[in-house]
Coordinates of C-alpha atoms in Angstrom, one line a residue:
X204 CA 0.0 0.0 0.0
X205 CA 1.2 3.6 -0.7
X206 CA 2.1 5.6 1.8
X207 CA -0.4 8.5 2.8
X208 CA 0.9 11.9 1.2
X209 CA -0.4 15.2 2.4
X210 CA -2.0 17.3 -0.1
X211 CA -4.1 20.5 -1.2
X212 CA -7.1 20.3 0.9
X213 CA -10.5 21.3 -1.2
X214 CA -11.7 25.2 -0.3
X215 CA -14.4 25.5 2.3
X216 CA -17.8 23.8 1.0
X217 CA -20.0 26.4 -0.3
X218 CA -22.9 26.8 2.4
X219 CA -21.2 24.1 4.6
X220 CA -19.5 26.4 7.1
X221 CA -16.2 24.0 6.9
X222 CA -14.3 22.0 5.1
X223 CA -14.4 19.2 2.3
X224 CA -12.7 16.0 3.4
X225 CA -10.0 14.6 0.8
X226 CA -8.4 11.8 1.6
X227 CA -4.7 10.9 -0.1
X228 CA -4.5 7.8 0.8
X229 CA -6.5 4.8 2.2
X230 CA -5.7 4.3 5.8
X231 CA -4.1 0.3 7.1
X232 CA -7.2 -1.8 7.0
X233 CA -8.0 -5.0 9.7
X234 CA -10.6 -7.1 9.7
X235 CA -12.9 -7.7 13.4
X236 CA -15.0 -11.0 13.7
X237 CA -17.4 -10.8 16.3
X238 CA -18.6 -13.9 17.7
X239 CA -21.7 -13.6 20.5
X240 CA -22.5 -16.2 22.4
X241 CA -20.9 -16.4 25.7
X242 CA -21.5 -18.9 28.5
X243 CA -23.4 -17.3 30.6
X244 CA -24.0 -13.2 30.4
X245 CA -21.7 -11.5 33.1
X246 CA -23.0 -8.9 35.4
X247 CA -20.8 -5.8 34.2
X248 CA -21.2 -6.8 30.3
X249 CA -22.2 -4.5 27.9
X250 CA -20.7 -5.8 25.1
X251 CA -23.1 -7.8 22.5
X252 CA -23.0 -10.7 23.9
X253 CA -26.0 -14.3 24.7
X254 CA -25.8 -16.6 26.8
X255 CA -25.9 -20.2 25.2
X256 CA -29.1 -21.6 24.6
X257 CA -30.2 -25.6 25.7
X258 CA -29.9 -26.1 21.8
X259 CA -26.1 -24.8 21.2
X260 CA -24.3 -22.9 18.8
X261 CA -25.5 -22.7 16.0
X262 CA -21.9 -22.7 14.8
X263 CA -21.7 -24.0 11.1
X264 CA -24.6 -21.5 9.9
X265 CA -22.9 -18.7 12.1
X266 CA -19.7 -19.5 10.1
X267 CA -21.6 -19.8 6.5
X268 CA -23.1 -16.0 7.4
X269 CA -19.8 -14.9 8.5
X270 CA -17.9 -16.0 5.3
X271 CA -21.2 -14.2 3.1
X272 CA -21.0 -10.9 5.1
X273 CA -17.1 -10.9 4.0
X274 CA -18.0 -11.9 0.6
X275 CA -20.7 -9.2 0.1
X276 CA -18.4 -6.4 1.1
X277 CA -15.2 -7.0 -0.8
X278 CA -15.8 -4.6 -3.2
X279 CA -15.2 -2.1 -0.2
X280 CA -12.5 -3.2 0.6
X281 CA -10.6 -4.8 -2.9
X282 CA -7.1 -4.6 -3.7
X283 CA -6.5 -3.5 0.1
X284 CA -3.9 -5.5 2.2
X285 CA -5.7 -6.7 5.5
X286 CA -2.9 -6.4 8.3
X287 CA -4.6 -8.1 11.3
X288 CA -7.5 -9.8 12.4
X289 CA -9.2 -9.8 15.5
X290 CA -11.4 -12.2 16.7
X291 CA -13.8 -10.8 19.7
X292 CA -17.1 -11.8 21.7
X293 CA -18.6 -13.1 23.3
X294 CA -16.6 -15.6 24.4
X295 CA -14.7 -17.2 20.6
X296 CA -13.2 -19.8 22.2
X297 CA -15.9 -21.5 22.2
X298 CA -15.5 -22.1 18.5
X299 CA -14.4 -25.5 17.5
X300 CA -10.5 -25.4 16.1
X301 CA -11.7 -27.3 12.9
X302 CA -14.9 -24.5 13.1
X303 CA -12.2 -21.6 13.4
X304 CA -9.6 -23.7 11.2
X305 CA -12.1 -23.7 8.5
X306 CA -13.1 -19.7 9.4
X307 CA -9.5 -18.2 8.9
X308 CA -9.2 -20.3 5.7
X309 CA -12.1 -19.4 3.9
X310 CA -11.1 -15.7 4.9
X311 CA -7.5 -16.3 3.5
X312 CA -9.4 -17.2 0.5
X313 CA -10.9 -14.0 -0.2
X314 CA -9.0 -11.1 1.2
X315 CA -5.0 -9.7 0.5
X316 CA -4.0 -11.3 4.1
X317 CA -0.3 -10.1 5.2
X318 CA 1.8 -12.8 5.9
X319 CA 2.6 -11.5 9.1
X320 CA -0.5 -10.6 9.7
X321 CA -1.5 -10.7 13.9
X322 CA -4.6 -12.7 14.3
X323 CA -5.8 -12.6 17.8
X324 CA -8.3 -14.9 19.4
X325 CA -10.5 -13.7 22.6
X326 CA -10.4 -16.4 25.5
X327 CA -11.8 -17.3 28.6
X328 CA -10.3 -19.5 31.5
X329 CA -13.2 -22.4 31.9
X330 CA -13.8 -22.6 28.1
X331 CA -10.3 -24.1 27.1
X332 CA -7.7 -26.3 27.9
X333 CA -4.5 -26.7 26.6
X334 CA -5.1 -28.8 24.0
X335 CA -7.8 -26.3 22.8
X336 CA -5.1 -23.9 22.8
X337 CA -2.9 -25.5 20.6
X338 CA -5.2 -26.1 17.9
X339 CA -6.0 -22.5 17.5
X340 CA -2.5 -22.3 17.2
X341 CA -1.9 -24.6 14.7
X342 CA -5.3 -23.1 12.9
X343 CA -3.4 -19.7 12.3
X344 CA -4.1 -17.7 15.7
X345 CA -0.7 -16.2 16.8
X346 CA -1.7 -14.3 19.3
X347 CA -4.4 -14.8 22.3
X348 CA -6.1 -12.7 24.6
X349 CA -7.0 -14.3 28.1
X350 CA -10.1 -12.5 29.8
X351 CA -8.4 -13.3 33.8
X352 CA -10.3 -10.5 35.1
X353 CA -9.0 -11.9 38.6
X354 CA -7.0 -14.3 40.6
X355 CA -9.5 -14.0 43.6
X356 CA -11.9 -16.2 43.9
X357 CA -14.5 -13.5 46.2
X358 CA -14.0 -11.5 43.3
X359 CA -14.4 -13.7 40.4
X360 CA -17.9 -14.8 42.1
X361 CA -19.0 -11.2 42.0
X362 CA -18.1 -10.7 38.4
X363 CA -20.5 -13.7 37.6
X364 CA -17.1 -15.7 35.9
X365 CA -17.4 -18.9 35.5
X366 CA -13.9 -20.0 36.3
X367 CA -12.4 -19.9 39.7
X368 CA -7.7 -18.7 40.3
X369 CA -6.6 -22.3 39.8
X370 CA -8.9 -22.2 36.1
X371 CA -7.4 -18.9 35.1
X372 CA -3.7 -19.5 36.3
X373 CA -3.8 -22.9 34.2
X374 CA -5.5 -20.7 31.5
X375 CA -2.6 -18.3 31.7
X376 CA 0.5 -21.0 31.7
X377 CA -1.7 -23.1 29.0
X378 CA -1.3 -20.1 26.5
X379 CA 2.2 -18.8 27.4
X380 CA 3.0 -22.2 26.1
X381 CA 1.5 -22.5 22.7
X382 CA 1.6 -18.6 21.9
X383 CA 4.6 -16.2 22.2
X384 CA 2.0 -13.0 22.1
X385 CA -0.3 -13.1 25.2
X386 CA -2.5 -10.3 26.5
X387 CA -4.4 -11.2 29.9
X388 CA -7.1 -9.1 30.8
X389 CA -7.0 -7.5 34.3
X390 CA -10.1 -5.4 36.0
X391 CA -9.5 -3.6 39.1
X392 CA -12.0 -1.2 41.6
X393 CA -13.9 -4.3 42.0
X394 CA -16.1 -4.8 44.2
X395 CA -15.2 -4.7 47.9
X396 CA -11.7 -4.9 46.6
X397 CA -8.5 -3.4 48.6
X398 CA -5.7 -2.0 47.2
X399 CA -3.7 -4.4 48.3
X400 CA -6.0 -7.1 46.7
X401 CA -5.7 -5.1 43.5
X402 CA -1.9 -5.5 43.9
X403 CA -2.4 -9.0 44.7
X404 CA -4.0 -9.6 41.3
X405 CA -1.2 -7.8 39.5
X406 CA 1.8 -9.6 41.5
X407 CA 0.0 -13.3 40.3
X408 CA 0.1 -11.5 36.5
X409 CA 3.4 -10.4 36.1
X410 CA 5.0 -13.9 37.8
X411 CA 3.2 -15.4 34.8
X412 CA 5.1 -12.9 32.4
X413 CA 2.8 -12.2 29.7
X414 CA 4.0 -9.8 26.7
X415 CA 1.3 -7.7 27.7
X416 CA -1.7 -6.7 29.9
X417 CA -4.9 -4.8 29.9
X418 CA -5.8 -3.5 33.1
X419 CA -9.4 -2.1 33.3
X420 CA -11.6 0.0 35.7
X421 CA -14.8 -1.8 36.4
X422 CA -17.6 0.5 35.2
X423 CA -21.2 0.3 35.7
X424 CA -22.5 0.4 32.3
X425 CA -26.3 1.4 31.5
X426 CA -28.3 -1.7 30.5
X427 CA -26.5 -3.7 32.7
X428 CA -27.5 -6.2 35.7
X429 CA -24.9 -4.1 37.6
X430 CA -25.9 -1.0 36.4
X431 CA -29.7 -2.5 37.8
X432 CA -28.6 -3.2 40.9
X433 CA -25.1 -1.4 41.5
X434 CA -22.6 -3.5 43.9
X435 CA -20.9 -1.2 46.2
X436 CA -17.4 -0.4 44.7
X437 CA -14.2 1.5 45.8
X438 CA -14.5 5.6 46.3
X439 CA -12.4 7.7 43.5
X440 CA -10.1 8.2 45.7
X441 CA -9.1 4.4 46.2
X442 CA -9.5 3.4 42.8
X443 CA -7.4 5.9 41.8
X444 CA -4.9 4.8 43.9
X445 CA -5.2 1.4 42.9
X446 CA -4.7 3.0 38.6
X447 CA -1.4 4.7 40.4
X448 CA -0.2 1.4 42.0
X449 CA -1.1 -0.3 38.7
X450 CA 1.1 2.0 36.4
X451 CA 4.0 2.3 38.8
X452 CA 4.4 -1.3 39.0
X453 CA 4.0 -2.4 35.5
X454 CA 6.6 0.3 34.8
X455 CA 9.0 -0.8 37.3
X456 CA 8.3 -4.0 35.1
X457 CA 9.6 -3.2 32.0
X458 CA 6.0 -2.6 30.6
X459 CA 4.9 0.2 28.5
X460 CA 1.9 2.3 29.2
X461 CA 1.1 2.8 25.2
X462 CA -2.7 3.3 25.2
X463 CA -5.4 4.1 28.3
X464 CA -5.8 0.7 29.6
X465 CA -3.0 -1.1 27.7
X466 CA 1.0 -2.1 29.1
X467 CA 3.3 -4.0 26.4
X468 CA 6.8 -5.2 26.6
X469 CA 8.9 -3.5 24.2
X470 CA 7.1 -5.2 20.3
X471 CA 4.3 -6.5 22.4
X472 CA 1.5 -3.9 21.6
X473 CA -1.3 -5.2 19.7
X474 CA -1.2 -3.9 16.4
X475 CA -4.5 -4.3 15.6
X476 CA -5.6 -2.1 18.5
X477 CA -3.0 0.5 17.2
X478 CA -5.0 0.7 13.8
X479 CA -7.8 1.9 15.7
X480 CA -6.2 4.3 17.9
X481 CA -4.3 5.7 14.9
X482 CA -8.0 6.1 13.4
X483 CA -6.9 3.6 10.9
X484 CA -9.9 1.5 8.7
X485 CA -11.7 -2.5 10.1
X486 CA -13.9 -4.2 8.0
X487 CA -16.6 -5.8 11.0
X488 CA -18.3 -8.9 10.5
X489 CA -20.6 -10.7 12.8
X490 CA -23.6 -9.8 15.2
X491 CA -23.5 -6.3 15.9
X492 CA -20.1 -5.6 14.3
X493 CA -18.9 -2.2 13.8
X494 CA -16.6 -1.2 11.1
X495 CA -14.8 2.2 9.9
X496 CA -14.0 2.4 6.2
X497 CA -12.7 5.2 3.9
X498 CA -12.5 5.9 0.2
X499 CA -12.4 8.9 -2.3
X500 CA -16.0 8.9 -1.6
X501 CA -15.1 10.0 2.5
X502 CA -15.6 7.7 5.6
X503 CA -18.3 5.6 6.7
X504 CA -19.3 3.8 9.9
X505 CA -21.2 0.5 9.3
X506 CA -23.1 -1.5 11.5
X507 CA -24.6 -5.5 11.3
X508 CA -27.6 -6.7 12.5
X509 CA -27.2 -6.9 16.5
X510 CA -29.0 -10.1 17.3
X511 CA -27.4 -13.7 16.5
X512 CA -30.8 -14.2 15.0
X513 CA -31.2 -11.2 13.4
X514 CA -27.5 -11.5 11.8
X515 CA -28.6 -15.4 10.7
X516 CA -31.5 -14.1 8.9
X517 CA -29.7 -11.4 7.1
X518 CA -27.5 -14.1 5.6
X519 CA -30.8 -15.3 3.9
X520 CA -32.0 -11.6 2.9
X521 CA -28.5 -11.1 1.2
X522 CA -28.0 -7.9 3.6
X523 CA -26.1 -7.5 6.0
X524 CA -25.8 -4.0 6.7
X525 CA -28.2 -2.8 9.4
X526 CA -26.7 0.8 9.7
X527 CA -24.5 2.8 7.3
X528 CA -23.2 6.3 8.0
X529 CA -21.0 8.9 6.4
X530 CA -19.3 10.6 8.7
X531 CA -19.2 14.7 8.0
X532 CA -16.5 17.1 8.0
X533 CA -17.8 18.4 11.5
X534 CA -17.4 14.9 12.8
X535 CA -14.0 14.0 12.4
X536 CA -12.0 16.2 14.7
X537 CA -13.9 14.3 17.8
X538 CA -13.8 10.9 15.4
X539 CA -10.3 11.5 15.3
X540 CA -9.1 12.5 18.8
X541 CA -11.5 9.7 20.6
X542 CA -9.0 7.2 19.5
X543 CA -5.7 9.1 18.7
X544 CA -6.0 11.0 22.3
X545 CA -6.3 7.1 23.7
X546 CA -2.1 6.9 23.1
X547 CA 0.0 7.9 25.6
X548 CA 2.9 9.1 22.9
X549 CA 0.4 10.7 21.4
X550 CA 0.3 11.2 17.5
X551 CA 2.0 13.6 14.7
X552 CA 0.2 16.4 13.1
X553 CA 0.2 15.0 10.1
X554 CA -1.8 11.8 10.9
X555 CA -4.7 14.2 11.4
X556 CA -4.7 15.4 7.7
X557 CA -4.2 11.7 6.3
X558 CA -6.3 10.0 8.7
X559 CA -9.7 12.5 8.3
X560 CA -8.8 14.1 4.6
X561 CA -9.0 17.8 6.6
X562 CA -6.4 20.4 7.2
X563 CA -4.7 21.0 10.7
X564 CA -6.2 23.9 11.1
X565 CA -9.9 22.3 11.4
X566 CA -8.5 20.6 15.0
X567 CA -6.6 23.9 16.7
X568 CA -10.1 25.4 18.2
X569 CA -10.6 21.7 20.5
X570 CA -6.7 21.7 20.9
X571 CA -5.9 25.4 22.3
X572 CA -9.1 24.8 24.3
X573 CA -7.1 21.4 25.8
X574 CA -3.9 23.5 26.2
X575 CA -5.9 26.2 27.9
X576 CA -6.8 23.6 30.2
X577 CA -3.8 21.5 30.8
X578 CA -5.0 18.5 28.6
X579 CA -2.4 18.3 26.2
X580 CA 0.5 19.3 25.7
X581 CA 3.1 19.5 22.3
X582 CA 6.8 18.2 21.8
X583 CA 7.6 19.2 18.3
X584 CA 5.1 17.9 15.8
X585 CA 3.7 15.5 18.2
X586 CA 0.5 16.0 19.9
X587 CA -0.1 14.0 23.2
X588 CA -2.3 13.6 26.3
X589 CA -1.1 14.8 29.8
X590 CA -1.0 13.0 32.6
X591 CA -3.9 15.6 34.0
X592 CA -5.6 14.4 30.2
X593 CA -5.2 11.0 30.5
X594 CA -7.4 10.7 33.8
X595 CA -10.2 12.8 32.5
X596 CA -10.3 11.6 29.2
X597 CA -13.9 12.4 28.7
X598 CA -13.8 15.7 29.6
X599 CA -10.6 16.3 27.1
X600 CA -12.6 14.4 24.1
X601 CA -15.8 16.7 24.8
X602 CA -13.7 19.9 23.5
X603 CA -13.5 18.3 20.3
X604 CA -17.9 17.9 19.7
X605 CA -19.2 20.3 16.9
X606 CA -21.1 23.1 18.5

């Protein structure tokens, strides 16, 4: 693929009040398979995901839909090199290795795949075992993600997991073993958790040595059983404590803080979760699947059919687009900055321009608002949060809304 070149940007619109988006370049393009069913549904989920009915998966028709959604939007996405793949849920590894064998086959079979392409697989402790785990291996997964949560088995119960410490340590060791990239999953401000239960969690983690870890703050999401009936959870002030404890150990570690929630080892960073941050283009297929695409024609945001069901029968109807929206020139400076503003380095000026097909210039009212504030601040070309705008995130994205 060619690399992105700055050029002319169109004059103002005429009666727009702003400016015409014109992209150089397409932006690195991935590909995100979402796979629904779970289990059973956890308390704190908001994520699409259903609980396994008495009658199963329904896993070769899921797969047949999956491989016609692909198919019916390759023209959006020909001649384009697809540099990773991510495989999310729901809970995926509750696909078959011949199912997912036969999934990341027929999707070699119809896209420009990199050869080095990362292809990450979502798992659970519970649903594997370390047999499991090398068959994804050996079916083209080279890089897993582990959804721990939490060594402590109080805690676990209160999260509604289905595993228990000695499930998700063997978990843990099972795919350190097959796999040389390895993300566990982390949540901490728990609750009726202590900070020194939080840094209980994190000492089991890093005696593991995975390449990297996500460390999240439980939130209580609307629609929700927690959001329903809220558990009582640690004040601001200790959770924040626990994020400073968190960061200053992983450090210490050898871990870099790269993105909001993420710590790698140095070559460990997920590169598919870069692409988004850098505002970079995914092709989504599967129940409820989002994806982000741009052409000469400007950018879009697509959406499929939320409901297992509902994506099933839109296999039948031939559609599988339930929402499709092009994203205006007002848009983009807050499309932009809710995922560049999510890396710790920050990004160069000129990724805004070849990212969003505007000038600079369309960005500087949100950014000297941030800089006014303390949000941001500037080393040469490079634009990054402060510490100050990492921990109110929100608050530093808002400046960037249309008015």
């Amino acid at each position: 693929m060619a690399e992105a070149r700055i050029i002319p940007i169109a004059p103002r619109a005429a009666g727009s009040g702003g400016w015409a988006p014109q992209l150089s370049a397409s932006p690195p393009l991935a590909l995100y398979v979402h796979f629904p069913w779970c289990v059973q549904k956890c308390p704190y989920c908001d994520f699409n995901s259903h609980a396994v009915r008495d009658d199963g998966i329904p896993e070769a028709a899921y797969r047949a839909a999956l491989v016609a959604d692909l198919e019916s939007a390759l023209p959006q996405i020909w001649g384009r090199r697809v540099h990773s793949i991510f495989i999310g849920g729901g809970t995926p590894s509750l696909i078959s290795p011949d199912g997912l064998d036969e999934l990341l086959t027929a999707i070699r079979m119809r896209v420009q795949l990199d050869p080095l392409a990362e292809i990450t697989l979502e798992a659970n402790p519970g649903t594997v075992d370390a047999g499991r785990f090398k068959a994804f291996r050996q079916a083209g997964v080279n890089r897993l993600s582990v959804g721990i949560q939490s060594f402590d088995e109080r805690h676990l119960k209160a999260l509604g997991r289905i595993h228990g410490r000695a499930d998700a340590i063997a978990a843990a060791e099972a795919a350190l073993t097959h796999f040389e990239a390895v993300n566990l999953d982390l949540m901490y401000a728990l609750p009726g958790q202590t900070l020194a239960e939080a840094d209980a969690d994190l000492t089991t983690a890093l005696a593991l040595g995975p390449g990297h870890l996500s460390c999240y703050h439980l939130t209580l999401e609307p629609n929700t059983a927690f959001a329903a009936n809220p558990p009582e959870v640690p004040d601001p002030d200790a959770s924040a404590d626990m994020q400073d404890r968190i960061e200053a150990r992983l450090g210490d570690a050898g871990y870099r803080h790269y993105e909001t929630s993420a710590f790698a080892k140095p070559g460990r960073e997920c590169r598919h979760n870069l692409n988004y941050w850098a505002f970079g283009d995914y092709l989504g297929i599967g129940a409820g699947a989002h994806g982000k695409l741009s052409s000469h024609e400007g950018i879009v945001r697509e959406a499929r059919p939320k409901h297992p069901a509902a994506y099933l029968a839109a296999h039948h109807s031939g559609s599988f687009v339930a929402e499709r929206r092009s994203l205006g020139a007002a848009e983009l400076p807050f499309e932009f900055m809710m995922n560049a503003l999510r890396l710790n380095q920050g990004f160069p000026r000129h990724l805004f321009t070849e990212r969003t097909g505007l000038p600079f210039e369309a960005a500087e009212p949100g950014l000297l608002k941030a800089r006014q504030q303390g949000l941001i601040e500037t080393d040469g070309d490079t634009i990054r949060p402060t510490t100050r705008g990492r921990h109110f995130l929100n608050e530093l994205l808002m400046l960037f809304l249309a008015e």
